[in-house]
Coordinates of C-alpha atoms in Angstrom, one line a residue:
M1 CA -83.4 54.8 136.1
S2 CA -85.0 52.5 133.8
E3 CA -84.1 48.6 134.0
P4 CA -82.7 48.2 130.8
L5 CA -80.2 51.2 131.1
F6 CA -79.0 49.7 134.2
E7 CA -78.6 46.4 132.8
D8 CA -76.8 48.0 129.8
L9 CA -74.1 49.8 132.9
L10 CA -73.5 46.6 134.7
G11 CA -72.9 45.0 131.3
L12 CA -70.2 47.5 130.2
A13 CA -68.5 47.6 133.7
C14 CA -68.0 43.7 133.6
F15 CA -66.9 44.0 130.0
A16 CA -64.5 46.8 130.7
R17 CA -62.6 44.8 133.7
V18 CA -62.9 41.7 131.2
V19 CA -60.8 43.6 128.7
E20 CA -58.4 45.3 131.3
H21 CA -57.6 41.9 132.9
R22 CA -57.8 39.8 130.0
S23 CA -59.5 37.2 132.2
F24 CA -63.2 36.6 133.2
T25 CA -61.8 35.1 136.4
Q26 CA -59.8 38.2 137.2
A27 CA -62.5 40.6 136.1
A28 CA -64.8 38.7 138.7
Q29 CA -62.2 39.1 141.6
A30 CA -61.9 42.8 140.8
L31 CA -65.5 43.6 140.8
G32 CA -66.3 41.4 143.8
V33 CA -68.8 38.8 141.8
S34 CA -68.7 35.4 140.3
K35 CA -67.3 34.6 137.4
S36 CA -70.8 33.2 135.9
V37 CA -72.3 36.7 136.6
V38 CA -69.7 38.7 134.8
S39 CA -69.9 36.1 132.0
A40 CA -74.0 36.7 132.0
R41 CA -73.6 40.3 131.8
V42 CA -71.2 40.3 128.9
T43 CA -73.0 37.8 126.9
R44 CA -76.5 40.0 127.3
L45 CA -74.5 42.9 126.4
E46 CA -73.4 41.3 123.3
A47 CA -76.7 40.3 122.5
R48 CA -77.9 44.2 123.2
V49 CA -75.4 45.4 120.9
G50 CA -75.7 42.7 117.9
E51 CA -72.3 41.2 117.6
P52 CA -69.6 39.3 119.4
L53 CA -67.3 41.6 121.6
L54 CA -65.1 39.1 122.7
I55 CA -63.6 35.8 120.9
R56 CA -63.1 33.3 123.7
T57 CA -60.7 30.1 123.5
T58 CA -59.4 27.9 125.7
R59 CA -56.0 29.6 125.7
K60 CA -56.6 33.3 124.9
L61 CA -59.1 36.2 125.0
T62 CA -59.4 38.5 122.1
V63 CA -61.4 41.7 121.8
T64 CA -62.9 42.3 118.4
D65 CA -63.0 45.5 116.5
A66 CA -66.7 46.1 117.7
G67 CA -65.3 45.4 121.3
M68 CA -62.7 47.9 121.1
G69 CA -65.3 50.6 120.1
V70 CA -67.5 49.8 122.9
Y71 CA -64.5 49.7 125.4
A72 CA -63.4 52.9 124.2
H73 CA -66.7 54.1 125.3
C74 CA -67.4 52.3 128.8
A75 CA -63.7 52.8 129.8
R76 CA -64.3 56.8 129.8
M77 CA -67.6 56.3 131.5
L78 CA -66.0 54.5 134.4
Q79 CA -63.2 56.5 134.6
E80 CA -65.3 59.3 135.1
A81 CA -67.7 57.7 137.4
G82 CA -64.7 56.8 139.5
A83 CA -63.5 60.6 139.4
A84 CA -66.8 61.4 140.9
T85 CA -66.8 59.2 143.8
R86 CA -63.1 60.0 144.8
G87 CA -64.3 63.6 144.8
A88 CA -62.1 66.6 143.5
T89 CA -59.4 66.5 146.4
D90 CA -58.3 63.3 145.2
A91 CA -57.6 64.1 141.8
G92 CA -54.3 65.1 141.8
R93 CA -53.5 61.7 144.1
G94 CA -52.4 58.2 143.0
T95 CA -50.0 56.3 140.8
L96 CA -49.0 56.8 137.2
R97 CA -47.5 54.0 135.6
I98 CA -45.0 54.7 132.9
N99 CA -43.5 53.1 130.0
A100 CA -40.3 54.1 128.3
P101 CA -37.5 52.6 126.3
V102 CA -34.6 52.0 128.8
S103 CA -31.9 54.0 126.7
F104 CA -34.1 57.0 126.3
A105 CA -35.3 56.8 129.9
Q106 CA -31.9 56.6 131.2
M107 CA -30.5 59.6 129.6
Y108 CA -33.8 61.9 129.4
L109 CA -36.7 61.4 131.8
A110 CA -35.1 61.9 135.4
G111 CA -35.2 65.7 135.0
P112 CA -38.8 65.6 134.0
M113 CA -39.8 63.3 136.7
A114 CA -38.1 65.2 139.5
R115 CA -39.9 68.3 138.3
F116 CA -43.2 66.6 138.1
L117 CA -42.9 65.0 141.4
A118 CA -41.7 68.5 143.1
T119 CA -45.0 69.6 142.2
H120 CA -47.3 66.6 142.4
P121 CA -46.1 65.4 145.8
D122 CA -49.0 63.0 146.3
T123 CA -48.3 60.9 143.3
H124 CA -46.5 58.0 142.8
V125 CA -44.4 57.1 139.5
E126 CA -43.9 53.7 138.5
L127 CA -41.5 53.9 135.5
V128 CA -41.4 50.8 133.7
L129 CA -38.3 50.5 131.2
S130 CA -38.7 48.3 128.5
D131 CA -37.7 48.3 124.7
R132 CA -40.4 45.9 124.1
L133 CA -43.9 47.0 122.8
V134 CA -45.9 46.8 125.9
D135 CA -50.2 46.4 125.5
L136 CA -51.2 49.8 127.4
V137 CA -54.6 48.3 128.5
E138 CA -53.0 44.7 129.3
E139 CA -50.4 46.0 131.5
R140 CA -52.2 49.1 132.9
V141 CA -49.9 51.2 131.6
D142 CA -51.1 55.2 131.7
V143 CA -48.6 56.5 129.3
A144 CA -45.7 55.2 127.3
I145 CA -43.0 57.1 125.5
R146 CA -42.6 55.6 122.0
I147 CA -40.1 56.5 119.5
T148 CA -41.4 55.0 116.1
R149 CA -44.1 55.7 113.4
L150 CA -47.2 55.4 114.9
R151 CA -49.6 52.7 113.2
D152 CA -52.4 51.8 115.9
S153 CA -55.4 54.1 115.7
N154 CA -56.4 52.9 119.1
L155 CA -53.9 55.0 120.9
V156 CA -54.0 59.0 121.8
A157 CA -50.4 60.6 120.8
R158 CA -48.8 63.6 121.9
K159 CA -45.7 64.5 120.0
L160 CA -42.8 65.4 122.1
A161 CA -40.0 65.4 119.4
T162 CA -38.5 64.3 116.3
T163 CA -35.4 62.4 116.0
S164 CA -33.4 61.6 112.6
L165 CA -31.9 58.1 112.1
H166 CA -28.3 57.7 111.1
V167 CA -26.0 54.7 110.1
C168 CA -23.2 55.2 112.4
A169 CA -19.7 53.8 112.7
A170 CA -16.5 54.3 114.8
P171 CA -13.4 55.7 112.9
V172 CA -11.5 52.6 113.8
Y173 CA -14.1 50.5 112.0
L174 CA -14.0 52.6 108.9
K175 CA -10.5 52.6 108.7
R176 CA -10.3 49.0 108.6
R177 CA -13.3 48.1 106.5
G178 CA -13.6 51.0 104.3
T179 CA -16.8 53.6 104.3
P180 CA -20.0 52.5 102.4
E181 CA -20.9 55.1 99.6
R182 CA -24.2 53.7 98.7
P183 CA -26.8 51.6 101.1
E184 CA -26.0 48.5 98.5
D185 CA -22.2 48.6 99.8
L186 CA -23.9 47.4 103.3
L187 CA -24.4 44.0 101.8
H188 CA -20.3 43.7 102.5
H189 CA -20.3 45.1 105.9
D190 CA -21.1 43.9 109.3
C191 CA -24.2 45.8 110.4
L192 CA -25.0 45.2 114.0
R193 CA -28.9 45.0 114.4
Y194 CA -31.7 46.2 117.0
T195 CA -33.8 43.4 117.8
H196 CA -37.1 45.2 118.6
L197 CA -37.4 46.8 115.1
R198 CA -40.0 45.1 113.2
A199 CA -37.7 43.9 110.4
E200 CA -34.4 44.0 111.7
D201 CA -32.7 42.1 108.8
E202 CA -33.9 44.9 106.4
W203 CA -32.7 48.6 106.8
R204 CA -34.7 51.4 104.8
F205 CA -33.1 54.3 102.9
Y206 CA -34.4 57.1 100.8
G207 CA -32.4 58.3 97.7
P208 CA -33.5 60.1 94.5
Q209 CA -35.3 57.2 92.8
G210 CA -37.2 56.9 96.2
R211 CA -37.2 53.8 99.1
I212 CA -34.4 51.8 99.1
R213 CA -34.5 48.5 101.0
V214 CA -31.3 46.5 102.0
P215 CA -30.9 43.2 103.5
V216 CA -28.4 43.3 106.4
S217 CA -26.3 40.8 108.8
G218 CA -23.7 41.2 111.2
S219 CA -22.0 39.6 114.0
L220 CA -24.3 40.9 116.7
S221 CA -27.7 41.9 117.6
T222 CA -29.4 43.2 120.8
G223 CA -32.8 44.6 122.0
N224 CA -30.5 47.5 123.9
G225 CA -29.9 50.6 122.3
T226 CA -26.9 51.5 124.7
M227 CA -25.3 48.0 124.1
L228 CA -25.9 48.6 120.2
R229 CA -24.4 52.2 120.6
E230 CA -21.4 50.6 122.7
A231 CA -20.8 47.9 120.1
V232 CA -20.5 50.3 117.5
A233 CA -18.1 52.5 119.5
Q234 CA -15.8 49.4 120.1
G235 CA -15.6 49.1 116.4
I236 CA -17.4 45.8 116.0
G237 CA -19.8 47.2 112.9
L238 CA -22.3 49.9 111.8
A239 CA -25.4 50.2 113.2
M240 CA -28.6 52.5 112.6
L241 CA -29.1 54.5 115.6
P242 CA -31.4 57.6 116.6
R243 CA -29.9 61.1 117.0
F244 CA -30.8 61.5 120.6
M245 CA -28.6 58.5 121.5
V246 CA -25.6 59.4 119.7
D247 CA -25.8 62.9 119.9
E248 CA -22.7 63.5 121.9
D249 CA -20.6 61.0 120.5
L250 CA -20.9 62.4 117.1
R251 CA -20.2 65.9 118.6
S252 CA -16.7 64.3 120.2
G253 CA -15.9 62.4 117.1
R254 CA -16.2 59.0 118.9
L255 CA -18.7 57.9 116.1
V256 CA -19.4 59.3 112.7
T257 CA -22.2 58.9 110.2
V258 CA -22.1 57.4 106.7
L259 CA -24.9 57.4 104.1
D260 CA -26.0 60.8 105.2
D261 CA -27.2 61.5 101.5
F262 CA -29.8 58.5 101.8
A263 CA -31.0 59.2 105.4
P264 CA -34.2 57.0 106.6
R265 CA -37.0 59.4 107.6
P266 CA -37.2 60.8 111.0
M267 CA -39.1 59.1 113.9
G268 CA -41.6 60.8 116.2
I269 CA -41.0 60.6 120.0
H270 CA -44.8 60.5 121.3
A271 CA -46.4 60.4 124.8
I272 CA -49.2 57.9 124.2
H273 CA -52.2 56.5 126.1
A274 CA -55.4 54.2 125.2
A275 CA -58.0 55.9 123.6
G276 CA -61.3 56.6 125.0
R277 CA -60.1 57.4 128.2
T278 CA -59.9 61.2 129.5
P279 CA -56.7 61.8 130.9
A280 CA -56.6 62.4 134.7
P281 CA -55.4 65.8 135.9
R282 CA -52.2 64.4 137.3
L283 CA -51.5 62.7 133.6
R284 CA -52.4 65.8 131.8
A285 CA -49.9 67.8 134.1
L286 CA -47.1 65.2 133.5
L287 CA -47.8 65.4 129.8
D288 CA -47.5 69.0 129.9
V289 CA -43.8 68.7 131.6
L290 CA -42.9 66.3 128.9
A291 CA -43.9 68.4 126.3
A292 CA -41.9 71.6 128.0
E293 CA -39.0 69.3 128.5
F294 CA -38.5 68.2 124.6
R295 CA -39.8 71.4 123.0
S296 CA -36.3 72.7 122.1
A297 CA -35.1 69.3 121.5
R298 CA -32.7 69.4 118.2
W299 CA -32.6 65.6 117.1
G300 CA -33.4 66.3 113.6

């Protein structure tokens, strides 16, 4: 192996660990070398590339766009190198760290997890439940379930299902406050909000004239979908909720929908992982199990 190529490989390895740990110190510890060695290798790599890969401040380490492009390649290189050293017999073993929204996981993930683990007994699944948007690289998440309209091009997504959105209310609330006929009527209603939405104080609808944006306010907001659904069922107010969460409530009449003629656009339910990483066999197997589980879901 030529010396320049060897130097590049060392620099790429150091750079990848810095990105994953968001720290030169922790990267050095993971590699078993000094912080100065890691810093020097990354500096040489930046010189070879011809532009900064990291923005360093005293408080934060940020990866540049060029850095994300380089990381996508070197992460795959390191993953494949690790797979080669572990050998084929170890391909199905290890830990999968999975992130998922709390309510969705509680309602729908226990079954597919049981089926996956039954066929992969050497795999340990760490299921991290959180409704906030996690950084897959920084928090070392192998795959995340996200219920949203994806915007991040640095993620690889596999669509599992689609869910419609509905403004829901308890019959007792509508009897007390009346039924809104148009989105603008929500200005006079108690609208309960989900705090993890990018714009929780604005609901978006679609009518004959196109998009309609309505500012909303109410007496309660929460970052947990189950709590929001239960607050609606208690008659506190209206809320915009995904069909997968309220399907049974709508069938039983515990909740009803309003403003269906102005329904928001559906959202996809995706399994995502970082770009540039070839999924390990056990991760591909898990994705297959999830896809099979939700293939027939009818939440549209």
